[in-house]
Tab-separated table of C-alpha atoms and ligand atoms in Angstrom:
chain	number	residue	atom	x	y	z
A	1102	MET	CA	7.511	27.468	4.510
A	1103	ILE	CA	7.072	24.801	6.510
A	1104	ILE	CA	7.147	20.913	5.824
A	1105	GLN	CA	4.407	18.448	6.975
A	1106	LYS	CA	4.863	14.922	6.427
A	1107	PHE	CA	2.203	12.522	7.103
A	1108	GLY	CA	2.992	8.883	7.338
A	1109	GLY	CA	1.323	5.827	6.179
A	1110	THR	CA	-1.506	5.790	8.977
A	1111	SER	CA	-1.589	9.089	8.629
A	1112	VAL	CA	-3.286	8.966	5.529
A	1113	ALA	CA	-4.956	5.532	5.960
A	1114	ASN	CA	-8.371	6.297	6.282
A	1115	ALA	CA	-10.942	8.680	5.880
A	1116	ILE	CA	-11.004	9.540	9.398
A	1117	ALA	CA	-7.322	9.903	9.279
A	1118	MET	CA	-7.134	12.262	5.929
A	1119	ARG	CA	-10.037	14.644	8.196
A	1120	ALA	CA	-6.967	14.683	10.954
A	1121	VAL	CA	-4.612	15.545	8.348
A	1122	LEU	CA	-6.267	18.284	6.804
A	1123	SER	CA	-7.006	20.172	10.316
A	1124	ILE	CA	-3.664	20.932	10.806
A	1125	VAL	CA	-2.206	21.591	7.761
A	1126	ARG	CA	-5.221	24.294	8.119
A	1127	ARG	CA	-4.008	25.382	10.711
A	1128	GLU	CA	-0.905	25.656	9.583
A	1129	ILE	CA	-1.574	27.709	6.471
A	1130	PRO	CA	-0.352	30.804	7.313
A	1131	ARG	CA	3.273	29.753	7.595
A	1132	GLN	CA	2.866	27.815	3.722
A	1133	PRO	CA	3.098	24.156	4.205
A	1134	ILE	CA	4.322	22.011	1.540
A	1135	VAL	CA	2.265	18.711	2.191
A	1136	VAL	CA	4.818	15.670	1.608
A	1137	LEU	CA	2.263	12.347	1.613
A	1138	SER	CA	3.107	8.349	2.203
A	1139	ALA	CA	1.014	5.859	0.864
A	1140	CYS	CA	-2.054	4.743	2.450
A	1141	SER	CA	-0.505	1.890	5.229
A	1142	GLY	CA	0.075	-1.392	3.445
A	1143	ALA	CA	-0.690	0.231	0.255
A	1144	THR	CA	3.505	0.118	-0.945
A	1145	ASN	CA	3.750	-3.611	0.081
A	1146	ASP	CA	0.418	-4.785	-1.772
A	1147	LEU	CA	1.865	-2.470	-4.915
A	1148	ILE	CA	5.042	-4.233	-4.811
A	1149	THR	CA	3.560	-7.582	-4.392
A	1150	LEU	CA	1.343	-7.389	-7.158
A	1151	VAL	CA	3.785	-6.383	-9.670
A	1152	GLU	CA	5.651	-9.711	-8.779
A	1153	TYR	CA	2.768	-11.459	-9.400
A	1154	ALA	CA	2.987	-9.942	-12.850
A	1155	ALA	CA	6.293	-11.477	-13.220
A	1156	LYS	CA	5.180	-14.735	-12.534
A	1157	GLY	CA	2.538	-14.319	-14.819
A	1158	ASP	CA	-0.470	-14.947	-12.451
A	1159	ARG	CA	-2.366	-12.137	-14.252
A	1160	ALA	CA	-5.428	-13.367	-12.296
A	1161	ALA	CA	-3.526	-12.405	-9.064
A	1162	VAL	CA	-2.681	-9.110	-10.796
A	1163	GLN	CA	-5.896	-8.445	-11.498
A	1164	GLN	CA	-7.318	-9.422	-8.425
A	1165	SER	CA	-5.177	-6.793	-6.395
A	1166	ILE	CA	-5.287	-3.977	-8.743
A	1167	HIS	CA	-9.212	-4.360	-8.442
A	1168	ALA	CA	-8.650	-4.019	-4.197
A	1169	LEU	CA	-6.569	-0.985	-4.557
A	1170	ARG	CA	-8.765	0.849	-6.593
A	1171	GLU	CA	-11.588	-0.150	-4.840
A	1172	ARG	CA	-9.419	1.092	-1.979
A	1173	HIS	CA	-8.912	4.191	-2.856
A	1174	VAL	CA	-11.817	5.077	-4.243
A	1175	ALA	CA	-14.210	3.814	-0.950
A	1176	LEU	CA	-11.617	6.725	0.446
A	1177	CYS	CA	-12.254	9.429	-1.871
A	1178	THR	CA	-15.979	8.859	-1.300
A	1179	GLU	CA	-16.259	9.163	1.976
A	1180	LEU	CA	-14.279	12.255	1.884
A	1181	ILE	CA	-15.550	13.835	-1.187
A	1182	PRO	CA	-19.646	15.289	-0.697
A	1183	ASN	CA	-19.911	17.273	-4.187
A	1184	PRO	CA	-20.759	14.612	-7.066
A	1185	GLU	CA	-18.992	16.181	-9.963
A	1186	ARG	CA	-15.670	16.422	-7.368
A	1187	LEU	CA	-15.650	13.127	-6.836
A	1188	SER	CA	-16.288	12.055	-10.082
A	1189	LYS	CA	-13.161	13.761	-11.270
A	1190	VAL	CA	-10.774	11.864	-8.764
A	1191	VAL	CA	-12.973	8.577	-9.838
A	1192	GLU	CA	-11.946	9.057	-12.807
A	1193	SER	CA	-7.858	9.819	-11.665
A	1194	ILE	CA	-7.452	6.917	-9.660
A	1195	GLY	CA	-9.595	4.724	-12.519
A	1196	VAL	CA	-6.570	5.994	-15.053
A	1197	MET	CA	-3.813	5.525	-12.282
A	1198	CYS	CA	-5.086	1.318	-12.552
A	1199	THR	CA	-5.542	1.526	-15.706
A	1200	GLU	CA	-2.204	2.622	-16.651
A	1201	LEU	CA	-0.695	-0.202	-13.920
A	1202	ALA	CA	-2.473	-2.865	-15.258
A	1203	VAL	CA	-1.197	-1.882	-18.513
A	1204	TYR	CA	2.642	-2.389	-17.241
A	1205	CYS	CA	2.093	-5.326	-15.663
A	1206	GLU	CA	0.911	-6.958	-18.347
A	1207	GLY	CA	4.227	-5.723	-19.755
A	1208	VAL	CA	6.354	-7.223	-17.085
A	1209	ALA	CA	4.117	-10.405	-17.620
A	1210	LEU	CA	5.192	-10.592	-20.751
A	1211	LEU	CA	8.716	-10.096	-20.080
A	1212	GLY	CA	8.419	-12.276	-16.905
A	1213	GLU	CA	10.928	-10.341	-15.159
A	1214	CYS	CA	10.591	-8.023	-12.179
A	1215	THR	CA	12.684	-5.496	-12.452
A	1216	PRO	CA	14.195	-2.614	-9.795
A	1217	ARG	CA	12.473	0.035	-12.584
A	1218	SER	CA	9.253	-2.459	-12.238
A	1219	ILE	CA	9.511	-2.419	-8.570
A	1220	ALA	CA	10.063	1.735	-8.767
A	1221	TYR	CA	6.633	2.454	-10.839
A	1222	SER	CA	4.394	0.042	-9.259
A	1223	SER	CA	6.093	1.256	-6.105
A	1224	ALA	CA	5.436	4.861	-6.760
A	1225	MET	CA	1.406	3.868	-7.728
A	1226	GLY	CA	1.181	4.527	-3.594
A	1227	GLU	CA	1.582	7.893	-2.936
A	1228	LEU	CA	0.445	8.929	-5.641
A	1229	LEU	CA	-2.875	7.722	-5.319
A	1230	SER	CA	-2.658	8.960	-1.616
A	1231	SER	CA	-2.072	12.457	-3.083
A	1232	THR	CA	-4.094	12.835	-5.733
A	1233	ILE	CA	-7.228	12.234	-3.466
A	1234	PHE	CA	-5.786	14.345	-0.557
A	1235	ALA	CA	-5.374	17.386	-2.707
A	1236	ALA	CA	-9.232	17.300	-4.305
A	1237	TYR	CA	-11.041	16.477	-0.789
A	1238	ALA	CA	-8.931	19.755	0.249
A	1239	GLN	CA	-9.671	21.345	-2.562
A	1240	SER	CA	-13.376	20.343	-2.184
A	1241	GLU	CA	-12.518	22.060	1.706
A	1242	GLY	CA	-12.020	25.354	0.029
A	1243	VAL	CA	-8.512	24.711	0.677
A	1244	SER	CA	-6.162	26.025	-2.669
A	1245	ALA	CA	-4.208	22.975	-2.908
A	1246	VAL	CA	-1.716	22.493	-5.472
A	1247	PHE	CA	-0.728	18.951	-6.317
A	1248	ALA	CA	2.334	18.592	-7.089
A	1249	ASP	CA	4.664	15.649	-8.574
A	1250	ALA	CA	7.254	14.538	-7.237
A	1251	ARG	CA	8.579	13.220	-9.971
A	1252	LYS	CA	9.232	16.771	-11.584
A	1253	PHE	CA	11.701	17.831	-9.294
A	1254	MET	CA	13.138	14.952	-7.138
A	1255	ARG	CA	15.976	14.273	-9.793
A	1256	THR	CA	17.840	10.950	-8.530
A	1257	ASP	CA	20.034	8.715	-10.603
A	1258	ASP	CA	18.431	5.755	-12.445
A	1259	THR	CA	19.542	3.158	-9.547
A	1260	PHE	CA	15.306	2.880	-9.601
A	1261	LEU	CA	14.998	1.275	-5.636
A	1262	GLY	CA	17.311	4.058	-3.347
A	1263	GLY	CA	17.818	6.925	-5.903
A	1264	ILE	CA	20.802	9.219	-5.299
A	1265	VAL	CA	19.371	12.673	-5.061
A	1266	ASP	CA	20.770	15.267	-7.191
A	1267	THR	CA	20.239	18.076	-4.706
A	1268	PHE	CA	21.632	20.956	-6.800
A	1269	GLU	CA	18.385	20.030	-9.044
A	1270	LEU	CA	16.244	19.235	-6.813
A	1271	ARG	CA	16.815	23.278	-5.487
A	1272	VAL	CA	16.385	24.204	-8.798
A	1273	LEU	CA	13.490	22.388	-9.397
A	1274	ALA	CA	11.848	22.641	-6.694
A	1275	GLU	CA	12.042	26.716	-7.188
A	1276	GLU	CA	9.792	26.160	-10.164
A	1277	TYR	CA	7.179	23.178	-9.000
A	1278	VAL	CA	7.014	24.337	-5.154
A	1279	VAL	CA	7.919	27.686	-4.034
A	1280	LYS	CA	6.431	29.443	-6.819
A	1281	PRO	CA	2.824	28.221	-6.691
A	1282	LEU	CA	3.549	28.529	-2.675
A	1283	ARG	CA	4.240	31.766	-3.252
A	1284	GLU	CA	1.048	32.185	-5.091
A	1285	GLY	CA	-0.966	31.409	-2.198
A	1286	GLY	CA	-1.142	27.243	-2.862
A	1287	VAL	CA	-0.807	24.593	-0.199
A	1288	ILE	CA	1.223	22.008	-1.910
A	1289	ILE	CA	0.377	18.473	-1.652
A	1290	THR	CA	3.506	16.053	-2.847
A	1291	GLN	CA	4.675	12.748	-2.599
A	1292	GLY	CA	7.316	11.261	-0.788
A	1293	PHE	CA	9.175	8.411	-1.382
A	1294	ILE	CA	9.618	8.961	-5.393
A	1295	GLY	CA	11.291	10.716	-7.973
A	1296	ALA	CA	12.378	10.166	-11.107
A	1297	ASP	CA	15.826	10.135	-12.949
A	1298	SER	CA	17.058	12.820	-16.224
A	1299	LEU	CA	15.082	10.544	-18.504
A	1300	GLY	CA	11.323	11.178	-16.165
A	1301	ARG	CA	11.381	7.651	-15.273
A	1302	THR	CA	10.457	6.532	-11.614
A	1303	THR	CA	12.283	6.066	-8.851
A	1304	THR	CA	12.069	5.396	-5.258
A	1305	LEU	CA	14.252	6.753	-2.186
A	1306	GLY	CA	14.375	3.436	-1.074
A	1307	ARG	CA	11.490	2.131	1.429
A	1308	GLY	CA	10.405	4.325	4.593
A	1309	GLY	CA	11.728	7.003	2.195
A	1310	SER	CA	9.395	9.718	3.035
A	1311	ASP	CA	11.244	11.063	5.970
A	1312	TYR	CA	13.798	11.260	3.454
A	1313	SER	CA	11.965	13.178	1.010
A	1314	ALA	CA	10.488	15.965	3.312
A	1315	ALA	CA	14.247	16.923	4.770
A	1316	LEU	CA	15.502	16.782	0.656
A	1317	ILE	CA	12.528	18.905	0.369
A	1318	GLY	CA	13.152	20.811	3.560
A	1319	ALA	CA	16.541	21.581	2.890
A	1320	ALA	CA	16.506	22.993	-0.890
A	1321	VAL	CA	13.552	25.341	0.112
A	1322	GLN	CA	14.914	26.681	3.013
A	1323	ALA	CA	11.990	25.826	4.869
A	1324	ASP	CA	12.185	27.255	8.538
A	1325	GLU	CA	10.718	23.741	10.052
A	1326	ILE	CA	10.061	19.980	8.909
A	1327	GLN	CA	7.235	19.044	10.897
A	1328	ILE	CA	6.976	14.651	10.761
A	1329	TRP	CA	3.787	13.372	11.692
A	1330	THR	CA	2.789	9.880	12.691
A	1331	ASP	CA	0.972	7.890	15.414
A	1332	VAL	CA	2.777	8.211	17.827
A	1333	SER	CA	3.405	11.673	19.915
A	1334	GLY	CA	6.995	11.844	19.479
A	1335	ILE	CA	10.374	9.773	20.164
A	1336	ALA	CA	9.918	8.350	24.059
A	1337	SER	CA	12.193	8.218	26.823
A	1338	THR	CA	12.345	4.741	26.325
A	1339	ASP	CA	9.986	1.785	24.802
A	1340	PRO	CA	6.268	2.664	26.603
A	1341	ARG	CA	5.796	-0.848	25.825
A	1342	ARG	CA	7.859	-1.857	28.221
A	1343	ILE	CA	8.248	0.662	30.995
A	1344	ALA	CA	4.583	2.274	31.187
A	1345	SER	CA	6.476	5.213	33.315
A	1346	ALA	CA	7.765	6.456	29.795
A	1347	PHE	CA	7.409	9.810	28.772
A	1348	THR	CA	7.915	11.814	25.499
A	1349	ILE	CA	11.179	13.256	24.807
A	1350	PRO	CA	10.299	17.147	24.484
A	1351	PHE	CA	13.627	18.341	23.299
A	1352	MET	CA	16.621	16.543	21.996
A	1353	SER	CA	19.459	17.328	19.809
A	1354	PHE	CA	20.671	15.522	16.215
A	1355	ALA	CA	23.135	13.801	17.747
A	1356	GLU	CA	21.340	12.343	20.764
A	1357	ALA	CA	18.725	11.205	18.134
A	1358	ARG	CA	20.959	9.067	16.132
A	1359	GLU	CA	22.551	7.434	19.189
A	1360	LEU	CA	19.217	6.470	20.314
A	1361	ALA	CA	18.843	5.117	17.234
A	1362	TYR	CA	21.491	3.619	16.473
A	1363	TYR	CA	21.523	1.653	20.276
A	1364	GLY	CA	17.654	0.333	19.239
A	1365	ALA	CA	15.235	2.882	19.354
A	1366	LYS	CA	12.456	2.877	16.475
A	1367	VAL	CA	10.196	6.482	15.449
A	1368	LEU	CA	12.543	8.042	13.264
A	1369	HIS	CA	15.376	6.515	11.133
A	1370	PRO	CA	18.008	10.029	11.733
A	1371	GLU	CA	20.118	9.573	9.126
A	1372	THR	CA	17.136	10.484	6.745
A	1373	ILE	CA	16.517	13.613	8.570
A	1374	LEU	CA	20.627	14.361	8.009
A	1375	PRO	CA	20.046	16.840	4.998
A	1376	ALA	CA	17.089	19.275	6.951
A	1377	VAL	CA	19.792	19.149	10.344
A	1378	GLU	CA	22.914	20.348	8.465
A	1379	GLN	CA	20.912	22.960	6.970
A	1380	GLY	CA	20.137	23.740	10.720
A	1381	ILE	CA	16.348	23.133	9.938
A	1382	THR	CA	14.635	22.149	13.397
A	1383	VAL	CA	12.333	18.502	12.668
A	1384	LYS	CA	9.565	18.222	14.891
A	1385	VAL	CA	7.690	14.572	15.347
A	1386	LEU	CA	3.911	14.921	16.036
A	1387	ASN	CA	1.135	12.906	16.307
A	1388	THR	CA	-2.037	13.020	14.217
A	1389	PHE	CA	-4.247	11.651	15.833
A	1390	ALA	CA	-3.163	13.572	19.257
A	1391	PRO	CA	-2.229	16.907	17.088
A	1392	ASP	CA	-2.029	18.932	20.328
A	1393	ASP	CA	0.621	16.739	21.956
A	1394	LYS	CA	3.914	18.669	21.760
A	1395	GLY	CA	6.286	15.453	20.172
A	1396	THR	CA	9.340	16.112	20.523
A	1397	THR	CA	11.837	18.466	18.796
A	1398	ILE	CA	14.573	17.810	17.276
A	1399	LEU	CA	16.933	20.473	17.203
A	1400	PRO	CA	19.824	20.279	15.228
A	1401	HIS	CA	22.912	21.559	17.153
A	1402	ASN	CA	24.291	20.060	20.996
A	1403	ASP	CA	22.748	21.318	23.439
A	1404	ASP	CA	26.328	22.659	25.743
A	1405	THR	CA	24.231	23.667	28.821
A	1406	GLY	CA	21.628	20.601	29.468
A	1407	THR	CA	22.580	17.695	32.248
A	1408	GLY	CA	20.657	15.006	32.951
A	1409	PHE	CA	19.654	11.996	30.858
A	1410	ARG	CA	16.627	12.036	27.500
A	1411	GLY	CA	16.291	8.142	26.645
A	1412	ILE	CA	17.397	4.857	26.841
A	1413	THR	CA	17.389	1.500	24.454
A	1414	MET	CA	18.757	-1.629	24.961
A	1415	LYS	CA	19.751	-4.059	22.417
A	1416	GLU	CA	19.110	-7.853	23.359
A	1417	GLN	CA	21.368	-10.741	22.745
A	1418	CYS	CA	24.868	-9.721	22.048
A	1419	LEU	CA	27.998	-11.154	22.750
A	1420	ARG	CA	30.562	-9.530	25.357
A	1421	LEU	CA	34.316	-10.666	23.877
A	1422	THR	CA	37.068	-10.572	25.904
A	1423	LEU	CA	40.104	-10.622	24.781
A	1424	ALA	CA	42.989	-12.358	26.174
A	1425	VAL	CA	45.777	-10.162	25.780
A	1426	GLY	CA	49.507	-10.447	26.465
A	1427	PRO	CA	51.850	-7.958	27.817
A	1428	ASN	CA	52.881	-5.462	24.633
A	1429	GLU	CA	50.004	-7.137	22.201
A	1430	SER	CA	46.967	-4.820	22.803
A	1431	ALA	CA	46.971	-3.390	19.440
A	1432	SER	CA	48.222	-6.473	17.352
A	1433	VAL	CA	45.381	-8.960	18.894
A	1434	ILE	CA	42.721	-5.628	18.913
A	1435	THR	CA	43.858	-5.208	15.164
A	1436	GLN	CA	43.710	-9.193	13.947
A	1437	SER	CA	40.125	-9.235	16.289
A	1438	LEU	CA	38.723	-6.295	14.499
A	1439	ARG	CA	39.405	-7.300	10.828
A	1440	ILE	CA	37.975	-10.757	11.856
A	1441	ILE	CA	34.710	-9.440	12.822
A	1442	GLU	CA	34.155	-6.457	9.684
A	1443	GLN	CA	35.249	-9.506	7.228
A	1444	HIS	CA	32.943	-11.624	8.550
A	1445	GLY	CA	30.153	-9.055	8.584
A	1446	TYR	CA	29.876	-9.188	12.640
A	1447	PRO	CA	28.564	-5.496	13.809
A	1448	LEU	CA	30.591	-3.542	16.459
A	1449	TYR	CA	28.544	-1.787	18.843
A	1450	ALA	CA	31.118	-1.376	21.273
A	1451	MET	CA	34.868	-1.665	22.747
A	1452	LEU	CA	37.152	-0.730	26.006
A	1453	SER	CA	40.537	-1.351	26.149
A	1454	SER	CA	43.325	-0.811	28.151
A	1455	GLU	CA	46.931	-2.589	28.147
A	1456	GLY	CA	45.847	-5.965	28.239
A	1457	ASN	CA	42.643	-5.892	28.437
A	1458	CYS	CA	40.078	-5.670	25.481
A	1459	ILE	CA	36.145	-5.806	25.454
A	1460	MET	CA	34.009	-5.766	22.323
A	1461	VAL	CA	30.199	-5.963	22.121
A	1462	THR	CA	29.095	-7.665	18.991
A	1463	ASN	CA	26.211	-10.095	17.784
A	1464	GLY	CA	25.699	-12.993	16.048
A	1465	ASN	CA	26.547	-16.633	16.310
A	1466	ASP	CA	29.631	-17.010	19.245
A	1467	GLU	CA	30.683	-20.635	17.847
A	1468	HIS	CA	31.521	-19.514	14.716
A	1469	LEU	CA	33.185	-16.010	16.082
A	1470	ARG	CA	35.147	-17.877	18.693
A	1471	ASP	CA	36.195	-20.542	16.002
A	1472	LEU	CA	37.211	-17.546	13.722
A	1473	LEU	CA	39.136	-15.871	16.423
A	1474	GLU	CA	40.869	-19.049	17.827
A	1475	VAL	CA	42.260	-20.084	14.278
A	1476	SER	CA	43.947	-16.743	13.674
A	1477	GLY	CA	45.596	-17.326	17.146
A	1478	VAL	CA	43.259	-15.197	19.530
A	1479	HIS	CA	41.990	-16.361	22.856
A	1480	VAL	CA	38.558	-15.198	23.922
A	1481	GLN	CA	36.186	-15.282	26.423
A	1482	ILE	CA	32.660	-14.892	24.802
A	1483	GLN	CA	29.653	-13.929	26.952
A	1484	PRO	CA	25.936	-13.446	25.765
A	1485	CYS	CA	25.045	-10.032	26.904
A	1486	ASP	CA	22.279	-7.531	26.847
A	1487	MET	CA	23.361	-4.055	26.132
A	1488	VAL	CA	21.763	-1.073	27.454
A	1489	CYS	CA	22.543	2.412	26.162
A	1490	VAL	CA	21.385	6.041	28.078
A	1491	VAL	CA	21.680	9.168	26.257
A	1492	GLY	CA	21.613	12.455	27.351
A	1493	PRO	CA	22.821	15.858	26.156
A	1494	ASN	CA	25.990	16.285	28.210
A	1495	VAL	CA	27.310	13.336	29.897
A	1496	ARG	CA	30.547	14.189	30.157
A	1497	SER	CA	29.826	17.596	31.314
A	1498	LEU	CA	31.647	18.420	34.836
A	1499	SER	CA	28.823	20.377	36.179
A	1500	ALA	CA	27.413	19.113	39.820
A	1501	ALA	CA	24.121	18.158	38.312
A	1502	GLN	CA	25.820	16.103	35.744
A	1503	LEU	CA	28.175	14.140	37.974
A	1504	GLN	CA	24.989	13.356	40.249
A	1505	SER	CA	23.051	12.433	37.821
A	1506	ASN	CA	25.689	9.997	36.202
A	1507	THR	CA	26.619	9.284	40.452
A	1508	ALA	CA	22.944	7.843	40.653
A	1509	LEU	CA	22.947	6.189	36.776
A	1510	CYS	CA	26.377	4.102	37.944
A	1511	GLN	CA	25.052	3.032	41.179
A	1512	ALA	CA	22.152	2.041	39.790
A	1513	ALA	CA	23.794	-0.082	37.194
A	1514	LEU	CA	26.931	-1.872	39.345
A	1515	SER	CA	24.178	-2.546	42.112
A	1516	ARG	CA	22.146	-4.698	39.259
A	1517	GLY	CA	25.320	-6.056	38.175
A	1518	ALA	CA	26.378	-4.415	34.924
A	1519	LEU	CA	29.315	-5.974	33.541
A	1520	SER	CA	30.555	-3.008	32.144
A	1521	ILE	CA	30.247	0.485	32.217
A	1522	MET	CA	31.129	2.402	29.135
A	1523	PHE	CA	31.651	5.929	29.375
A	1524	GLY	CA	33.496	8.773	27.220
A	1525	HIS	CA	33.887	7.444	23.615
A	1526	SER	CA	30.294	9.480	23.406
A	1527	PRO	CA	29.542	13.407	24.212
A	1528	VAL	CA	25.930	11.871	24.599
A	1529	GLY	CA	25.765	8.185	25.609
A	1530	ILE	CA	26.801	5.817	28.066
A	1531	ILE	CA	27.010	2.147	27.117
A	1532	ILE	CA	26.084	-0.407	29.923
A	1533	ILE	CA	26.408	-4.112	29.519
A	1534	ALA	CA	23.897	-6.775	31.382
A	1535	ALA	CA	24.151	-10.218	31.443
A	1536	MET	CA	21.967	-11.873	28.942
A	1537	GLY	CA	18.809	-11.762	30.093
A	1538	GLU	CA	18.853	-9.122	32.812
A	1539	GLY	CA	19.088	-6.128	30.334
A	1540	LYS	CA	15.100	-5.385	30.843
A	1541	GLU	CA	15.637	-5.136	34.782
A	1542	MET	CA	18.749	-3.120	33.786
A	1543	LEU	CA	16.566	-0.796	31.660
A	1544	ALA	CA	13.625	-0.466	34.459
A	1545	ALA	CA	16.016	0.368	36.686
A	1546	LEU	CA	17.951	2.919	34.879
A	1547	HIS	CA	14.466	3.953	33.414
A	1548	ASP	CA	13.314	4.540	37.145
A	1549	VAL	CA	17.069	6.896	37.950
A	1550	LEU	CA	15.854	9.353	34.186
A	1551	HIS	CA	12.452	9.486	35.617
A	1552	LYS	CA	13.511	10.566	38.948
A	1553	LEU	CA	15.891	13.137	37.675
A	1554	THR	CA	13.594	14.331	34.950
A	1555	LEU	CA	10.847	15.230	37.376
A	1556	SER	CA	13.369	16.885	39.906
A	1557	LEU	CA	14.319	19.259	37.312
B	995	LIG	N1	5.403	4.227	1.433
B	995	LIG	C1	6.813	4.646	1.635
B	995	LIG	C2	7.037	2.430	1.981
B	995	LIG	O1	5.999	2.013	2.115
B	995	LIG	C3	7.875	5.504	1.871
B	995	LIG	C4	7.337	5.868	3.222
B	995	LIG	O2	6.069	5.886	3.560
B	995	LIG	O3	7.884	6.407	4.043
B	995	LIG	O4	8.426	2.282	2.411
B	996	MG	MG1	7.778	5.438	7.875
C-alpha cells in the first residue's frame, strides 16, 4: 500500500487531473490510496462564502456558490466524455452545492459564523475535487472507489483543527480503506477533513492534507507516502534567489525539520511526523514533472553522510548581546528568557559562556530593549540576518566533514559573519550576518555547498 497525496495545484484543472490519473495508474500494482486537496483557491472561496452568509449578504453567497458550481462542472465536462457518466457527476455537484446553499441560509438566519460552519463549508472543496476525480478515474477504466474521509478520520469536536483519534482511525481505516483496497479498488479520498463521533464535519486545520496523508499512511502501515506538488522536491535553497539551487535527493526528517524551522517552505515537517514515527519514507514529487526524482525524506538519520544539504535564511532578526558581569550569567539569561517568553518574542538561537551571551530573536527592538532595561538587563541590540546550513552530520570528525566545515567557516568569516553557532544541533550550523548582508552570505555559502556536492 502507498499513499499518493495531491495538493491544490495538482487538481486545479483538467490538465492537472489528467496528469494525476497517469501518476496514479502507474502505481496501481502498489495499491494506491489517493488523498486529494481541494482545487486551488476553493478552500479560501468557501470560507469567504460562509462569512458572507453570516453577514446576511445572500447575493454574495449565491454568486459564490454559482461560481463554485460552474468551476467544478466545467472541470468534469472537460474530463468525462460519456454523457451518462457526466450527468451523474454534475448531479452530485448540484446536490452538494444545494446543500451548501441551504446550510448558508441557516448561517444567515443565525447571523453568526461559527467554527462548525466554517468547517462544514470548507470541507466542500475536498469533497468536490475527490468526487470529480473518482468519476473521471472510473470513466477511464480505473476501479476507483470513493471513500468519504469523514467515515474514518475521527477527530474530537475542535472543528477547525480537530485532534485525531489515531486508534479509531486505525480501526475505521481497516473497514473503509484497507478492505476495498484488498478487493482491488484504488481508493480516492480527501485530505484536510474528518468528523467527530457525532458525524459532524471537522477539519485538521489549513493546509491539513499532508497531515491527513501521513495519518492515513501511519494507520494502514503504508510502504511509502508520496506528496505530489508543483515543484520537484525540496531545493538546496530558494531557487528564486539563487539560480544554482538544486533538488536535494535525500534527507532525514531531522534535516527537513531544521530547514523548515529556519525558513524553507515546501513542506511543514511536523505534518509528516505521524508517518516518520512509524518509519515510513516520505517523497516530495512534482505532478508536472513526474519523472523527476524529487526529495526522499528518510525517517532515520544518516550516520554516514557528510557535507551539507541545504541553506535557508531568516531576514530581519535581532541579535541581542547581553552585558553579563562575573558570576551572573545564569541570572541574566534567566531574566532575559522570561521576558522574551512572556512577551511572545521567538528564540531562534542562543550562545553563551561565562560573561557572554548572545540571543537571536525578532520583533520590535525598541520595545524589547525597554523591557529588558526596566528589569535591569543591559543589552546591545543589533539587527541581523540569520543563515542556517543543514547537513546530515555536521559534527562528524570525518576528514570530509572537517573539510566541508572549514570551507564553510572560511566563507562565512571572510564575509563578516558576526557569529557562527555550532554544536547546538547534530544537523545544523547557524551563521549570523549583519542586517542586509544575509543574501550575500547565503549566496556565498550555497556556492560552497554546490561545489562540495559536485565534488562528491
Ligand atoms: N484545502 C485545504 C487548505 O487549503 C487543505 C490543503 O490543501 O492542504 O487549507
Ligand atoms: Mg498544501
